[in-house]
């Protein structure tokens, strides 16, 4: 338990056959904090989690979790972690309560401790009423919460959440977020993977953006959003003339333009930015046909980040 | 979140053995719970043996001559064999489900001796089959089965059936581990069901065409069925009991480590 980092990853590489999946990943996660690995499908997020949770051996590089080497001290790592995978692994034939007690017993909690811990977790995850129902009757959100509860049965100091809200409806997603936030107040270290910028923003202290098996950006959500913009103002124009003029006028704001759709989008931080932009255009007699304000997506993050790299890096 | 990690940790070899044993205990409990929750397993455990016995007793029995012995007395040991192999398909399906639906993967990220999950399935299979055998004997008694075995013979017959069940269950586990889909697991284990048909289970091999007779007389189900039948009816057992022990003991000794190796390989592709 030396050092202030609960997770330390250096130069992690993994290939499946000749296809590289991880191409040198470096990560440090401070004890008691949450890092979000943000990236599209196939970026290497799940592979990273699988290596850190001892399910997969890396080809090269080292990884330490809670001070233990994932290859040489796999047993100690397993006793220090909880894992919630992309696919829920609950026993559908057992009730929610039985699932938790079974997992507690597998961790060799004494019977009474396993039972009281199970009750406590069901309570905390809003599953108390469903405790004696078979897990196969649970909704997707309930299963995910049960899965999360299972990963906490032995109160692990480090938790891996691999896309914990993928496929959930907004209400269940919010419920999962709530519980994850609570965990952090208890001093648990969390590594979260997600495809959603908003999720990383809502939960994590730091975000590492992964693409093609590499970390392409690393920082606080605020800094990342600063780079991308909190929101995007989308302007559509009626004719190519207005479109080209608008692009020229907004040039210094670094707009992204879609020539075919005659659309320009600009990052905005405040409502007054919208007025400023419309004023700028109006001064030169350009009026957009339509406008909309959208949250930046993972796509926008990548366009901005890779653009920034191409233009000379950070 | 302030209950700290008070998990006992295995340090010594003996500690590890105790840990594995405790894991197996928990997982046996889990698989036993599954029996009453799974309609398929309940059907196979209770309804199937009843139907098998009634069918062979009343539907086919009249047309099969077994040389003086009443057909129900002849066939009950064979019916038990088929019931065990039928029940094996449920074991394969349950194992495949655990392998493919994330449970085993979860165990692997926990300080759990994950092959213990297989022990759980075999124990549950044994429990289901013991109930099936009781049902079969009970229904048999109502339908004219007249055993004349003494306590020692009953015990010996039961011992043989337990050994047979363990062997078949481990083979079923093996097939469940190999299956690529849960549905595939039942297909993969289905041939097991038909193995007893080409044995002395339902008709004396002497009545079969030459090629089938040779197979039937030399396959592992025949000595087991012959021995159990002879024990039930207080007839000379001959070599069949020892042959049955050798066959099924041997098959079990091969299937257990093989299942373990394949389990490790399949549950951790391309890694430890």
Short mmCIF file of C-alpha atoms in Angstrom, two decimals, chain A residues 14 50 53-57 70-71 74 78-81 83-84 88-91 93-95 98 102-103 105-109 117 124 134 136 147 150-152 154-157 183 186 188, chain B residues 1-10 15 18-20 22-27 29-30 33-34 37-39 41 98 101-103 105-112 267-272:
data_model
loop_
_atom_site.label_atom_id
_atom_site.label_comp_id
_atom_site.label_asym_id
_atom_site.label_seq_id
_atom_site.Cartn_x
_atom_site.Cartn_y
_atom_site.Cartn_z
CA UNK A 14 -1.53 -6.03 -25.72
CA UNK A 50 -9.35 -6.89 -18.02
CA UNK A 53 -8.47 -7.14 -12.96
CA UNK A 54 -6.07 -10.08 -13.68
CA UNK A 55 -8.29 -11.59 -16.38
CA UNK A 56 -5.76 -11.00 -19.14
CA UNK A 57 -1.98 -10.92 -19.28
CA UNK A 70 -1.25 -7.76 -11.54
CA UNK A 71 0.87 -10.59 -12.92
CA UNK A 74 -2.75 -11.70 -8.95
CA UNK A 78 -8.19 -10.01 -6.66
CA UNK A 79 -8.67 -9.51 -2.94
CA UNK A 80 -8.38 -5.75 -3.39
CA UNK A 81 -10.75 -5.14 -6.28
CA UNK A 83 -15.29 -5.46 -10.95
CA UNK A 84 -18.51 -4.58 -12.70
CA UNK A 88 -23.91 -8.10 -15.87
CA UNK A 89 -22.81 -11.29 -14.20
CA UNK A 90 -25.56 -12.02 -11.74
CA UNK A 91 -27.15 -15.41 -11.15
CA UNK A 93 -32.04 -18.06 -10.67
CA UNK A 94 -30.97 -16.73 -7.30
CA UNK A 95 -32.67 -13.79 -5.59
CA UNK A 98 -28.92 -14.79 -2.35
CA UNK A 102 -23.18 -16.19 -2.16
CA UNK A 103 -20.54 -13.70 -3.27
CA UNK A 105 -19.37 -16.41 1.21
CA UNK A 106 -17.03 -16.83 -1.74
CA UNK A 107 -14.96 -14.04 -0.22
CA UNK A 108 -15.21 -16.04 3.00
CA UNK A 109 -17.02 -13.42 4.97
CA UNK A 117 -23.64 -6.77 4.37
CA UNK A 124 -28.29 1.29 -0.34
CA UNK A 134 -35.13 -13.88 -8.54
CA UNK A 136 -33.95 -12.78 -13.74
CA UNK A 147 -24.05 -6.25 -10.20
CA UNK A 150 -22.00 -7.59 -5.75
CA UNK A 151 -18.70 -5.99 -6.68
CA UNK A 152 -18.78 -4.13 -3.35
CA UNK A 154 -16.10 -7.38 0.31
CA UNK A 155 -15.63 -3.59 0.51
CA UNK A 156 -12.76 -3.49 -1.98
CA UNK A 157 -10.49 -0.42 -1.92
CA UNK A 183 -18.72 5.38 -3.31
CA UNK A 186 -16.22 6.53 1.09
CA UNK A 188 -12.78 4.05 -2.82
CA UNK B 1 -18.09 2.09 2.64
CA UNK B 2 -16.19 2.11 5.91
CA UNK B 3 -16.34 -1.58 6.59
CA UNK B 4 -12.78 -2.33 5.73
CA UNK B 5 -11.43 -5.29 3.90
CA UNK B 6 -11.63 -7.93 6.59
CA UNK B 7 -11.48 -10.75 4.11
CA UNK B 8 -9.48 -13.71 5.34
CA UNK B 9 -6.58 -14.32 3.06
CA UNK B 10 -5.10 -17.70 2.26
CA UNK B 15 -5.08 -22.23 3.98
CA UNK B 18 -9.52 -24.66 3.15
CA UNK B 19 -10.34 -21.67 0.96
CA UNK B 20 -11.07 -23.89 -2.06
CA UNK B 22 -15.19 -23.26 1.46
CA UNK B 23 -15.68 -21.96 -2.10
CA UNK B 24 -16.88 -25.38 -3.23
CA UNK B 25 -19.32 -25.51 -0.32
CA UNK B 26 -20.83 -22.16 -1.26
CA UNK B 27 -21.07 -23.16 -4.91
CA UNK B 29 -25.30 -24.60 -2.20
CA UNK B 30 -25.84 -22.37 -5.20
CA UNK B 33 -30.80 -23.91 -5.07
CA UNK B 34 -30.95 -23.87 -8.86
CA UNK B 37 -35.85 -22.80 -9.48
CA UNK B 38 -35.35 -24.41 -12.87
CA UNK B 39 -38.44 -25.95 -14.49
CA UNK B 41 -34.25 -29.51 -14.07
CA UNK B 98 -21.87 -20.15 -16.29
CA UNK B 101 -22.79 -15.62 -19.30
CA UNK B 102 -20.16 -13.93 -17.23
CA UNK B 103 -20.40 -15.82 -13.94
CA UNK B 105 -15.43 -14.48 -15.49
CA UNK B 106 -16.64 -12.72 -12.36
CA UNK B 107 -15.27 -15.57 -10.22
CA UNK B 108 -11.94 -15.26 -11.99
CA UNK B 109 -11.60 -11.64 -10.94
CA UNK B 110 -12.37 -12.70 -7.37
CA UNK B 111 -10.15 -14.62 -4.95
CA UNK B 112 -12.17 -17.71 -5.80
CA UNK B 267 -12.40 -19.56 -19.22
CA UNK B 268 -9.17 -17.64 -19.78
CA UNK B 269 -8.56 -17.44 -23.51
CA UNK B 270 -5.08 -16.28 -24.35
CA UNK B 271 -3.98 -15.63 -20.80
CA UNK B 272 -3.25 -17.36 -17.51
#
